[in-house]
């Protein structure tokens, strides 16, 4: 019986998008069809990457699209004040949901760009606006109640809205209205949300950012909560990959490091001797990927893997 495979794509801004796409492209090149996971969980930047990986566009074309129109644009910056408020919200109460609600209320009152402008970034940037057939979970947080929410196909929410909500960093971008409720970044609950990969026997987590003040938000703890029988691998960037760069200025470090990660991943991931290749699609119209405030840079720098039982 084939093992059920889960791919978790964490948050990390525009740099995280580039790094995750780079790692996946390198693994596919090495013969490991990571996008063929039975379940994909996307949070914030990871929701953008998941939407692209499951859009039907070959990963190499997704990667090349990041290099296509390098303009030197920089992503929107998240200031120290915002970061401190995010941290304080998570520690200000013993009840995480109340802390998230407090932060959500601040987000609702914050002066940001118009919500329509924020949504337009994703409408222009995503390769497909249709939910994929494969199960894809996108995380967000209700700004008023602090309740963690998961969007997926069949739930009456457009993919565009789900991704925009998952990426709506509080105090920086506008909460997104869905069915009369306002939602903020899924990373407010957890930057990975790896514990949503329930029912999977093999789980791979790409986590551009691993920091968490509460134990429940840590990747290792979340993977352990899935059960002792789940084989998992958490991968995060090295120091060089975390350096902010100019949009379009990707490099090949992720591809160079694929052997180390791939060697641990391949035995439990592949279902056949040869990796399934993604289909070749006809040319599609070019899209400017400005989803998180700038064009997505190309393949990101190296990574390091951390295995967990």
XYZ file of N, CA, C and O in Angstrom, residues 34-208:
700
model
N 8.183 16.227 -5.668
C 7.569 16.778 -4.467
C 6.168 17.334 -4.719
O 5.268 17.165 -3.889
N 5.922 18.018 -5.856
C 4.572 18.553 -6.087
C 3.485 17.490 -6.217
O 2.303 17.818 -6.220
N 3.879 16.205 -6.308
C 2.889 15.132 -6.432
C 2.349 14.690 -5.078
O 1.679 13.664 -4.976
N 2.602 15.456 -4.023
C 2.110 15.114 -2.688
C 0.588 14.958 -2.705
O -0.116 15.610 -3.479
N 0.084 14.084 -1.850
C -1.364 13.862 -1.760
C -2.062 15.024 -1.067
O -3.237 15.290 -1.302
N -1.328 15.721 -0.187
C -1.874 16.853 0.552
C -0.829 17.951 0.583
O 0.345 17.702 0.844
N -1.265 19.178 0.304
C -0.377 20.344 0.394
C -0.999 21.339 1.362
O -2.193 21.647 1.266
N -0.187 21.813 2.305
C -0.627 22.825 3.271
C 0.174 24.082 3.002
O 1.409 24.052 2.989
N -0.502 25.209 2.775
C 0.183 26.455 2.479
C -0.186 27.555 3.457
O -1.367 27.796 3.718
N 0.826 28.203 4.012
C 0.618 29.318 4.933
C 1.340 30.543 4.419
O 2.540 30.485 4.138
N 0.615 31.656 4.280
C 1.198 32.920 3.858
C 1.957 32.726 2.546
O 1.368 32.339 1.545
N 3.264 32.987 2.522
C 4.037 32.793 1.298
C 3.867 31.378 0.746
O 3.846 31.158 -0.468
N 3.735 30.409 1.651
C 3.553 29.022 1.227
C 2.266 28.790 0.469
O 2.171 27.863 -0.347
N 1.246 29.633 0.712
C 0.002 29.481 -0.044
C 0.209 29.896 -1.495
O -0.379 29.316 -2.412
N 1.066 30.897 -1.729
C 1.391 31.313 -3.096
C 2.152 30.195 -3.798
O 1.846 29.824 -4.937
N 3.148 29.631 -3.117
C 3.949 28.564 -3.703
C 3.076 27.349 -3.996
O 3.165 26.741 -5.069
N 2.206 26.982 -3.038
C 1.331 25.838 -3.261
C 0.423 26.036 -4.455
O 0.220 25.122 -5.262
N -0.142 27.234 -4.582
C -1.015 27.526 -5.722
C -0.257 27.388 -7.034
O -0.789 26.874 -8.029
N 0.997 27.828 -7.058
C 1.800 27.722 -8.275
C 2.168 26.269 -8.578
O 2.075 25.816 -9.719
N 2.581 25.521 -7.555
C 2.983 24.131 -7.766
C 1.829 23.275 -8.256
O 2.030 22.312 -9.009
N 0.603 23.604 -7.826
C -0.570 22.797 -8.183
C -1.363 23.399 -9.337
O -2.450 22.920 -9.657
N -0.814 24.412 -9.981
C -1.533 25.098 -11.060
C -1.532 24.315 -12.361
O -2.274 24.656 -13.287
N -0.706 23.275 -12.462
C -0.581 22.536 -13.709
C 0.579 23.016 -14.551
O 0.925 22.404 -15.569
N 1.202 24.101 -14.147
C 2.367 24.626 -14.864
C 3.612 23.877 -14.380
O 3.825 23.760 -13.176
N 4.436 23.346 -15.279
C 5.646 22.634 -14.856
C 6.515 23.496 -13.954
O 6.638 24.707 -14.157
N 7.125 22.882 -12.956
C 7.898 23.620 -11.970
C 9.028 24.416 -12.610
O 9.339 25.528 -12.183
N 9.642 23.885 -13.654
C 10.733 24.626 -14.284
C 10.233 25.918 -14.912
O 10.913 26.942 -14.883
N 9.004 25.859 -15.431
C 8.430 27.080 -15.989
C 8.077 28.065 -14.874
O 8.214 29.270 -15.035
N 7.613 27.548 -13.737
C 7.333 28.422 -12.595
C 8.616 29.121 -12.173
O 8.644 30.336 -11.934
N 9.693 28.347 -12.093
C 10.982 28.920 -11.704
C 11.464 29.956 -12.714
O 11.875 31.060 -12.357
N 11.416 29.590 -13.979
C 11.871 30.524 -15.006
C 11.050 31.799 -14.990
O 11.552 32.884 -15.291
N 9.775 31.683 -14.620
C 8.922 32.863 -14.554
C 9.412 33.862 -13.520
O 9.184 35.072 -13.641
N 10.098 33.363 -12.487
C 10.611 34.267 -11.462
C 11.777 35.100 -11.990
O 12.048 36.191 -11.492
N 12.466 34.569 -12.998
C 13.632 35.258 -13.531
C 13.284 36.142 -14.721
O 14.106 36.931 -15.169
N 12.067 35.991 -15.226
C 11.697 36.597 -16.504
C 11.831 38.110 -16.531
O 12.400 38.668 -17.370
N 11.282 38.813 -15.605
C 11.288 40.268 -15.662
C 11.945 40.863 -14.429
O 11.308 41.565 -13.647
N 13.212 40.563 -14.252
C 13.935 41.066 -13.083
C 14.058 42.584 -13.183
O 14.694 43.109 -14.072
N 13.463 43.277 -12.266
C 13.433 44.736 -12.329
C 14.212 45.383 -11.197
O 14.343 46.598 -11.157
N 14.702 44.585 -10.269
C 15.401 45.163 -9.124
C 14.451 45.695 -8.074
O 14.858 46.336 -7.115
N 13.165 45.415 -8.227
C 12.170 45.882 -7.263
C 12.378 45.197 -5.926
O 12.762 44.044 -5.857
N 12.075 45.891 -4.861
C 12.194 45.301 -3.530
C 10.813 45.062 -2.945
O 9.866 45.779 -3.229
N 10.736 44.053 -2.127
C 9.459 43.716 -1.505
C 9.105 44.742 -0.432
O 9.959 45.458 0.085
N 7.826 44.799 -0.074
C 7.405 45.640 1.034
C 8.119 45.177 2.298
O 8.220 43.978 2.563
N 8.585 46.106 3.075
C 9.318 45.760 4.286
C 8.386 45.719 5.494
O 7.485 46.531 5.618
N 8.651 44.775 6.368
C 7.912 44.683 7.626
C 8.821 45.241 8.707
O 9.869 44.673 9.009
N 8.441 46.366 9.268
C 9.292 47.063 10.216
C 9.392 46.374 11.564
O 8.611 45.478 11.904
N 10.374 46.806 12.364
C 10.608 46.221 13.681
C 9.404 46.403 14.592
O 9.070 45.512 15.379
N 8.732 47.549 14.475
C 7.555 47.795 15.319
C 6.477 46.753 15.069
O 5.858 46.236 16.012
N 6.264 46.425 13.802
C 5.259 45.417 13.454
C 5.658 44.063 14.012
O 4.846 43.338 14.596
N 6.930 43.718 13.855
C 7.409 42.421 14.352
C 7.210 42.317 15.862
O 6.762 41.287 16.382
N 7.544 43.397 16.581
C 7.383 43.389 18.035
C 5.918 43.242 18.430
O 5.589 42.506 19.374
N 5.030 43.896 17.707
C 3.604 43.780 18.027
C 3.098 42.361 17.753
O 2.258 41.840 18.495
N 3.616 41.735 16.722
C 3.230 40.356 16.427
C 3.676 39.434 17.559
O 2.936 38.543 17.993
N 4.897 39.637 18.028
C 5.429 38.807 19.118
C 4.663 39.042 20.415
O 4.314 38.090 21.127
N 4.405 40.302 20.739
C 3.698 40.617 21.973
C 2.279 40.048 21.960
O 1.777 39.602 22.993
N 1.649 40.057 20.799
C 0.285 39.524 20.705
C 0.256 38.041 21.046
O -0.696 37.536 21.646
N 1.324 37.327 20.684
C 1.355 35.889 20.941
C 1.670 35.564 22.387
O 1.407 34.454 22.862
N 2.237 36.546 23.123
C 2.628 36.288 24.510
C 1.749 36.994 25.533
O 1.881 36.761 26.732
N 0.869 37.859 25.074
C 0.123 38.719 25.993
C -0.991 37.997 26.741
O -1.592 38.567 27.643
N -1.274 36.783 26.396
C -2.341 36.041 27.055
C -2.031 34.554 27.017
O -1.302 34.085 26.145
N -2.579 33.832 27.973
C -2.403 32.381 27.974
C -3.258 31.713 26.914
O -3.081 30.531 26.616
N -4.188 32.464 26.383
C -5.090 31.913 25.367
C -4.692 32.455 23.996
O -4.967 33.619 23.690
N -4.027 31.643 23.170
C -3.542 32.114 21.871
C -4.621 32.756 21.012
O -4.356 33.752 20.331
N -5.838 32.210 21.066
C -6.904 32.756 20.231
C -7.221 34.204 20.623
O -7.475 35.052 19.766
N -7.194 34.507 21.922
C -7.448 35.880 22.369
C -6.340 36.822 21.909
O -6.598 37.961 21.516
N -5.102 36.339 21.965
C -3.989 37.154 21.492
C -4.110 37.440 20.010
O -3.847 38.563 19.553
N -4.505 36.418 19.243
C -4.680 36.612 17.804
C -5.822 37.590 17.523
O -5.741 38.409 16.593
N -6.883 37.528 18.324
C -8.012 38.446 18.142
C -7.586 39.881 18.432
O -8.006 40.817 17.734
N -6.762 40.061 19.454
C -6.272 41.403 19.779
C -5.468 41.969 18.613
O -5.622 43.134 18.224
N -4.615 41.123 18.046
C -3.822 41.544 16.894
C -4.724 41.795 15.680
O -4.512 42.738 14.914
N -5.729 40.953 15.530
C -6.658 41.117 14.418
C -7.412 42.428 14.486
O -7.619 43.093 13.463
N -7.817 42.816 15.690
C -8.519 44.089 15.847
C -7.606 45.263 15.488
O -8.042 46.253 14.887
N -6.323 45.142 15.849
C -5.367 46.178 15.475
C -5.203 46.230 13.963
O -5.078 47.313 13.369
N -5.224 45.059 13.334
C -5.102 44.996 11.873
C -6.307 45.649 11.194
O -6.172 46.330 10.180
N -7.472 45.452 11.759
C -8.687 46.038 11.187
C -8.650 47.565 11.265
O -9.236 48.254 10.414
N -7.995 48.090 12.278
C -7.940 49.541 12.466
C -6.745 50.179 11.770
O -6.678 51.410 11.659
N -5.808 49.379 11.301
C -4.573 49.905 10.708
C -4.836 50.545 9.343
O -5.744 50.150 8.612
N -4.005 51.519 9.011
C -4.094 52.168 7.705
C -3.172 51.432 6.743
O -1.946 51.422 6.905
N -3.756 50.796 5.752
C -2.994 50.029 4.765
C -3.514 50.387 3.375
O -4.385 51.242 3.224
N -3.000 49.718 2.373
C -3.515 49.900 1.018
C -4.963 49.409 0.952
O -5.397 48.617 1.811
N -5.733 49.812 -0.051
C -7.100 49.311 -0.187
C -7.113 47.803 -0.411
O -6.202 47.242 -1.037
N -8.132 47.159 0.120
C -8.247 45.710 -0.039
C -8.309 45.315 -1.509
O -7.755 44.292 -1.917
N -8.966 46.109 -2.331
C -9.077 45.808 -3.759
C -7.712 45.787 -4.439
O -7.439 44.961 -5.315
N -6.835 46.684 -4.009
C -5.478 46.723 -4.570
C -4.684 45.496 -4.151
O -3.908 44.935 -4.936
N -4.866 45.085 -2.904
C -4.180 43.882 -2.401
C -4.634 42.643 -3.173
O -3.822 41.834 -3.604
N -5.925 42.495 -3.382
C -6.444 41.343 -4.128
C -5.949 41.356 -5.566
O -5.674 40.302 -6.150
N -5.832 42.543 -6.148
C -5.401 42.652 -7.540
C -3.993 42.100 -7.738
O -3.674 41.564 -8.805
N -3.153 42.210 -6.717
C -1.801 41.661 -6.832
C -1.837 40.160 -7.110
O -1.064 39.642 -7.918
N -2.727 39.475 -6.438
C -2.813 38.020 -6.596
C -3.541 37.647 -7.886
O -3.226 36.647 -8.518
N -4.514 38.443 -8.246
C -5.227 38.182 -9.496
C -4.269 38.266 -10.679
O -4.364 37.492 -11.629
N -3.320 39.178 -10.616
C -2.328 39.333 -11.667
C -1.194 38.314 -11.540
O -0.592 37.916 -12.542
N -0.894 37.909 -10.317
C 0.300 37.119 -10.089
C 0.150 35.618 -10.123
O 1.097 34.902 -10.443
N -1.030 35.098 -9.777
C -1.199 33.650 -9.740
C -1.364 33.080 -11.143
O -2.048 33.665 -11.987
N -0.757 31.935 -11.390
C -0.851 31.302 -12.708
C -2.246 30.772 -13.001
O -2.666 30.701 -14.147
N -2.960 30.375 -11.971
C -4.318 29.868 -12.121
C -5.158 30.353 -10.957
O -4.677 30.423 -9.822
N -6.408 30.683 -11.244
C -7.316 31.137 -10.189
C -8.300 30.043 -9.795
O -9.236 30.291 -9.032
N -8.087 28.836 -10.316
C -8.966 27.707 -10.005
C -8.317 26.806 -8.961
O -7.105 26.581 -8.983
N -9.125 26.311 -8.044
C -8.608 25.368 -7.047
C -8.106 24.112 -7.752
O -8.741 23.619 -8.687
N -6.985 23.553 -7.324
C -6.489 22.304 -7.921
C -7.335 21.112 -7.478
O -8.057 21.179 -6.477
N -7.242 20.035 -8.215
C -7.953 18.816 -7.844
C -7.356 18.188 -6.591
O -8.078 17.659 -5.752
N -6.044 18.260 -6.482
C -5.392 17.685 -5.315
C -5.741 18.495 -4.074
O -5.959 19.699 -4.144
N -5.786 17.856 -2.925
C -6.197 18.558 -1.710
C -5.161 19.603 -1.319
O -3.982 19.311 -1.139
N -5.621 20.816 -1.160
C -4.766 21.967 -0.865
C -5.415 22.776 0.242
O -6.512 23.307 0.083
N -4.746 22.843 1.395
C -5.257 23.583 2.544
C -4.527 24.920 2.659
O -3.296 24.959 2.646
N -5.283 26.000 2.776
C -4.711 27.334 2.923
C -5.159 27.901 4.262
O -6.353 27.929 4.557
N -4.212 28.351 5.055
C -4.516 28.799 6.409
C -4.724 30.316 6.479
O -4.125 31.081 5.728
N -5.555 30.735 7.397
C -5.784 32.154 7.679
C -6.317 32.248 9.102
O -6.580 31.232 9.756
N -6.477 33.479 9.589
C -6.989 33.706 10.943
C -8.092 34.751 10.876
O -7.921 35.808 10.252
N -9.223 34.455 11.518
C -10.325 35.414 11.591
C -9.870 36.612 12.417
O -9.513 36.469 13.587
N -9.885 37.791 11.809
C -9.354 38.976 12.479
C -10.151 39.363 13.719
O -9.596 39.898 14.671
N -11.445 39.097 13.723
C -12.286 39.508 14.852
C -12.240 38.526 16.010
O -12.144 38.910 17.176
N -12.266 37.238 15.688
C -12.342 36.227 16.742
C -10.996 35.598 17.088
O -10.843 34.990 18.152
N -10.031 35.699 16.190
C -8.747 35.045 16.398
C -8.768 33.569 16.060
O -7.769 32.864 16.242
N -9.882 33.091 15.546
C -10.010 31.665 15.238
C -9.199 31.299 13.999
O -9.261 31.978 12.979
N -8.442 30.213 14.111
C -7.690 29.709 12.964
C -8.657 29.081 11.966
O -9.589 28.376 12.345
N -8.437 29.362 10.685
C -9.343 28.920 9.635
C -8.555 28.244 8.530
O -7.413 28.619 8.237
N -9.156 27.250 7.910
C -8.543 26.560 6.774
C -9.503 26.625 5.596
O -10.678 26.261 5.713
N -9.005 27.094 4.457
C -9.792 27.139 3.228
C -9.332 26.016 2.300
O -8.145 25.698 2.230
N -10.282 25.437 1.576
C -9.946 24.432 0.583
C -11.040 24.360 -0.472
O -12.091 24.988 -0.347
N -10.770 23.587 -1.515
C -11.713 23.465 -2.616
C -13.048 22.914 -2.112
O -13.090 22.021 -1.282
N -14.126 23.461 -2.625
C -15.446 23.004 -2.229
C -16.007 23.740 -1.041
O -17.139 23.485 -0.618
N -15.254 24.682 -0.481
C -15.713 25.397 0.697
C -16.413 26.711 0.396
O -16.749 27.457 1.324
N -16.604 27.003 -0.874
C -17.301 28.223 -1.244
C -16.448 29.476 -1.205
O -16.978 30.592 -1.236
N -15.117 29.325 -1.159
C -14.201 30.463 -1.119
C -13.280 30.383 -2.336
O -12.709 29.328 -2.623
N -13.145 31.472 -3.057
C -12.286 31.502 -4.237
C -10.822 31.336 -3.843
O -10.388 31.826 -2.790
N -10.046 30.651 -4.675
C -8.621 30.463 -4.411
C -7.933 31.820 -4.252
O -7.097 31.999 -3.355
N -8.264 32.775 -5.095
C -7.687 34.107 -5.024
C -7.876 34.719 -3.646
O -6.930 35.254 -3.039
N -9.085 34.648 -3.104
C -9.373 35.227 -1.797
C -8.636 34.489 -0.689
O -8.140 35.106 0.266
N -8.576 33.161 -0.798
C -7.905 32.365 0.230
C -6.421 32.714 0.312
O -5.867 32.893 1.405
N -5.758 32.820 -0.841
C -4.335 33.141 -0.853
C -4.096 34.566 -0.349
O -3.189 34.809 0.454
N -4.922 35.506 -0.812
C -4.772 36.898 -0.371
C -4.948 37.014 1.139
O -4.222 37.764 1.813
N -5.899 36.276 1.695
C -6.120 36.305 3.141
C -4.940 35.695 3.884
O -4.471 36.238 4.893
N -4.432 34.580 3.399
C -3.329 33.894 4.061
C -2.068 34.739 4.087
O -1.220 34.570 4.966
N -1.935 35.658 3.131
C -0.736 36.495 3.033
C -0.904 37.879 3.654
O 0.021 38.698 3.617
N -2.073 38.162 4.226
C -2.369 39.501 4.736
C -1.721 39.728 6.100
O -2.365 39.623 7.156
N -0.447 40.059 6.096
C 0.294 40.305 7.343
C -0.381 41.439 8.113
O -0.563 42.534 7.581
N -0.763 41.212 9.363
C -1.437 42.254 10.144
C -0.616 43.528 10.250
O 0.602 43.480 10.393
N -1.286 44.668 10.146
C -0.702 45.997 10.274
C 0.094 46.423 9.047
O 0.520 47.579 8.949
N 0.306 45.502 8.109
C 1.063 45.812 6.892
C 0.155 45.771 5.664
O 0.182 46.678 4.837
N -0.656 44.708 5.572
C -1.577 44.535 4.459
C -3.004 44.455 4.988
O -3.229 44.072 6.143
N -3.987 44.762 4.170
C -5.370 44.802 4.655
C -5.951 43.411 4.887
O -5.697 42.489 4.103
N -6.714 43.229 5.962
C -7.457 41.975 6.126
C -8.366 41.774 4.917
O -8.846 42.744 4.314
N -8.594 40.527 4.553
C -9.371 40.211 3.349
C -10.771 39.753 3.741
O -10.936 38.907 4.631
N -11.749 40.312 3.073
C -13.151 39.997 3.353
C -13.582 38.743 2.602
O -13.464 38.666 1.379
N -14.084 37.762 3.358
C -14.586 36.517 2.774
C -15.892 36.168 3.475
O -15.913 35.957 4.698
N -16.959 36.141 2.709
C -18.278 35.805 3.256
C -18.632 36.644 4.493
O -19.140 36.136 5.496
N -18.321 37.919 4.410
C -18.691 38.828 5.484
C -17.742 38.873 6.665
O -17.954 39.656 7.602
N -16.690 38.054 6.654
C -15.695 38.058 7.727
C -14.379 38.604 7.183
O -14.128 38.556 5.973
N -13.516 39.123 8.059
C -12.213 39.634 7.644
C -11.132 38.699 8.172
O -11.159 38.272 9.327
N -10.166 38.408 7.307
C -9.131 37.436 7.650
C -7.737 38.012 7.466
O -7.498 38.830 6.569
N -6.806 37.534 8.332
C -5.408 37.944 8.245
C -4.528 36.702 8.058
O -4.999 35.566 8.048
N -3.258 36.974 7.930
C -2.219 35.985 7.637
C -2.329 34.716 8.487
O -2.417 34.776 9.712
N -2.277 33.556 7.819
C -2.303 32.284 8.533
C -1.101 32.078 9.416
O -1.122 31.270 10.355
N -0.006 32.828 9.166
C 1.180 32.727 9.990
C 0.995 33.291 11.381
O 1.838 33.079 12.250
N -0.110 34.008 11.617
C -0.394 34.513 12.960
C -0.629 33.343 13.904
O -0.298 33.400 15.088
N -1.183 32.269 13.398
C -1.381 31.069 14.204
C -0.093 30.245 14.278
O 0.339 29.814 15.341
N 0.557 30.046 13.130
C 1.807 29.310 13.046
C 2.418 29.578 11.685
O 1.705 29.619 10.682
N 3.737 29.727 11.632
C 4.386 29.999 10.353
C 4.452 28.772 9.460
O 4.777 28.881 8.279
N 4.138 27.602 10.016
C 4.161 26.384 9.215
C 2.814 25.663 9.202
O 2.356 25.193 8.177
N 2.178 25.545 10.367
C 0.922 24.791 10.507
C 1.093 23.346 10.027
O 0.209 22.773 9.393
N 2.252 22.775 10.376
C 2.552 21.407 9.951
C 1.616 20.378 10.576
O 1.452 19.275 10.051
N 0.989 20.732 11.704
C 0.086 19.785 12.360
C -1.200 19.566 11.570
O -2.002 18.697 11.932
N -1.399 20.316 10.485
C -2.574 20.091 9.634
C -2.376 18.935 8.654
O -3.314 18.526 7.985
N -1.163 18.411 8.590
C -0.883 17.310 7.667
C -1.301 15.975 8.275
O -0.574 14.979 8.217
N -2.486 15.941 8.860
C -2.976 14.714 9.487
C -3.332 13.679 8.419
O -3.748 14.017 7.320
N -3.157 12.427 8.766
C -3.478 11.350 7.838
C -2.361 11.019 6.875
O -2.512 10.135 6.028
N -1.232 11.722 6.962
C -0.099 11.464 6.073
C 0.927 10.576 6.763
O 1.147 10.677 7.966
N 1.548 9.722 5.975
C 2.589 8.839 6.503
C 3.981 9.438 6.336
O 4.895 9.115 7.081
N 4.133 10.281 5.325
C 5.386 10.965 5.050
C 5.077 12.448 4.931
O 4.182 12.842 4.174
N 5.833 13.281 5.637
C 5.590 14.721 5.605
C 6.908 15.456 5.395
O 7.882 15.208 6.096
N 6.913 16.366 4.432
C 8.056 17.236 4.186
C 7.621 18.664 4.461
O 6.588 19.116 3.960
N 8.397 19.380 5.264
C 8.096 20.772 5.601
C 9.195 21.661 5.041
O 10.374 21.459 5.336
N 8.818 22.631 4.226
C 9.745 23.671 3.791
C 9.423 24.905 4.616
O 8.348 25.496 4.467
N 10.320 25.269 5.508
C 10.058 26.329 6.480
C 11.093 27.432 6.354
O 12.168 27.360 6.961
N 10.797 28.482 5.577
C 11.739 29.606 5.455
C 12.041 30.259 6.794
O 13.130 30.758 7.013
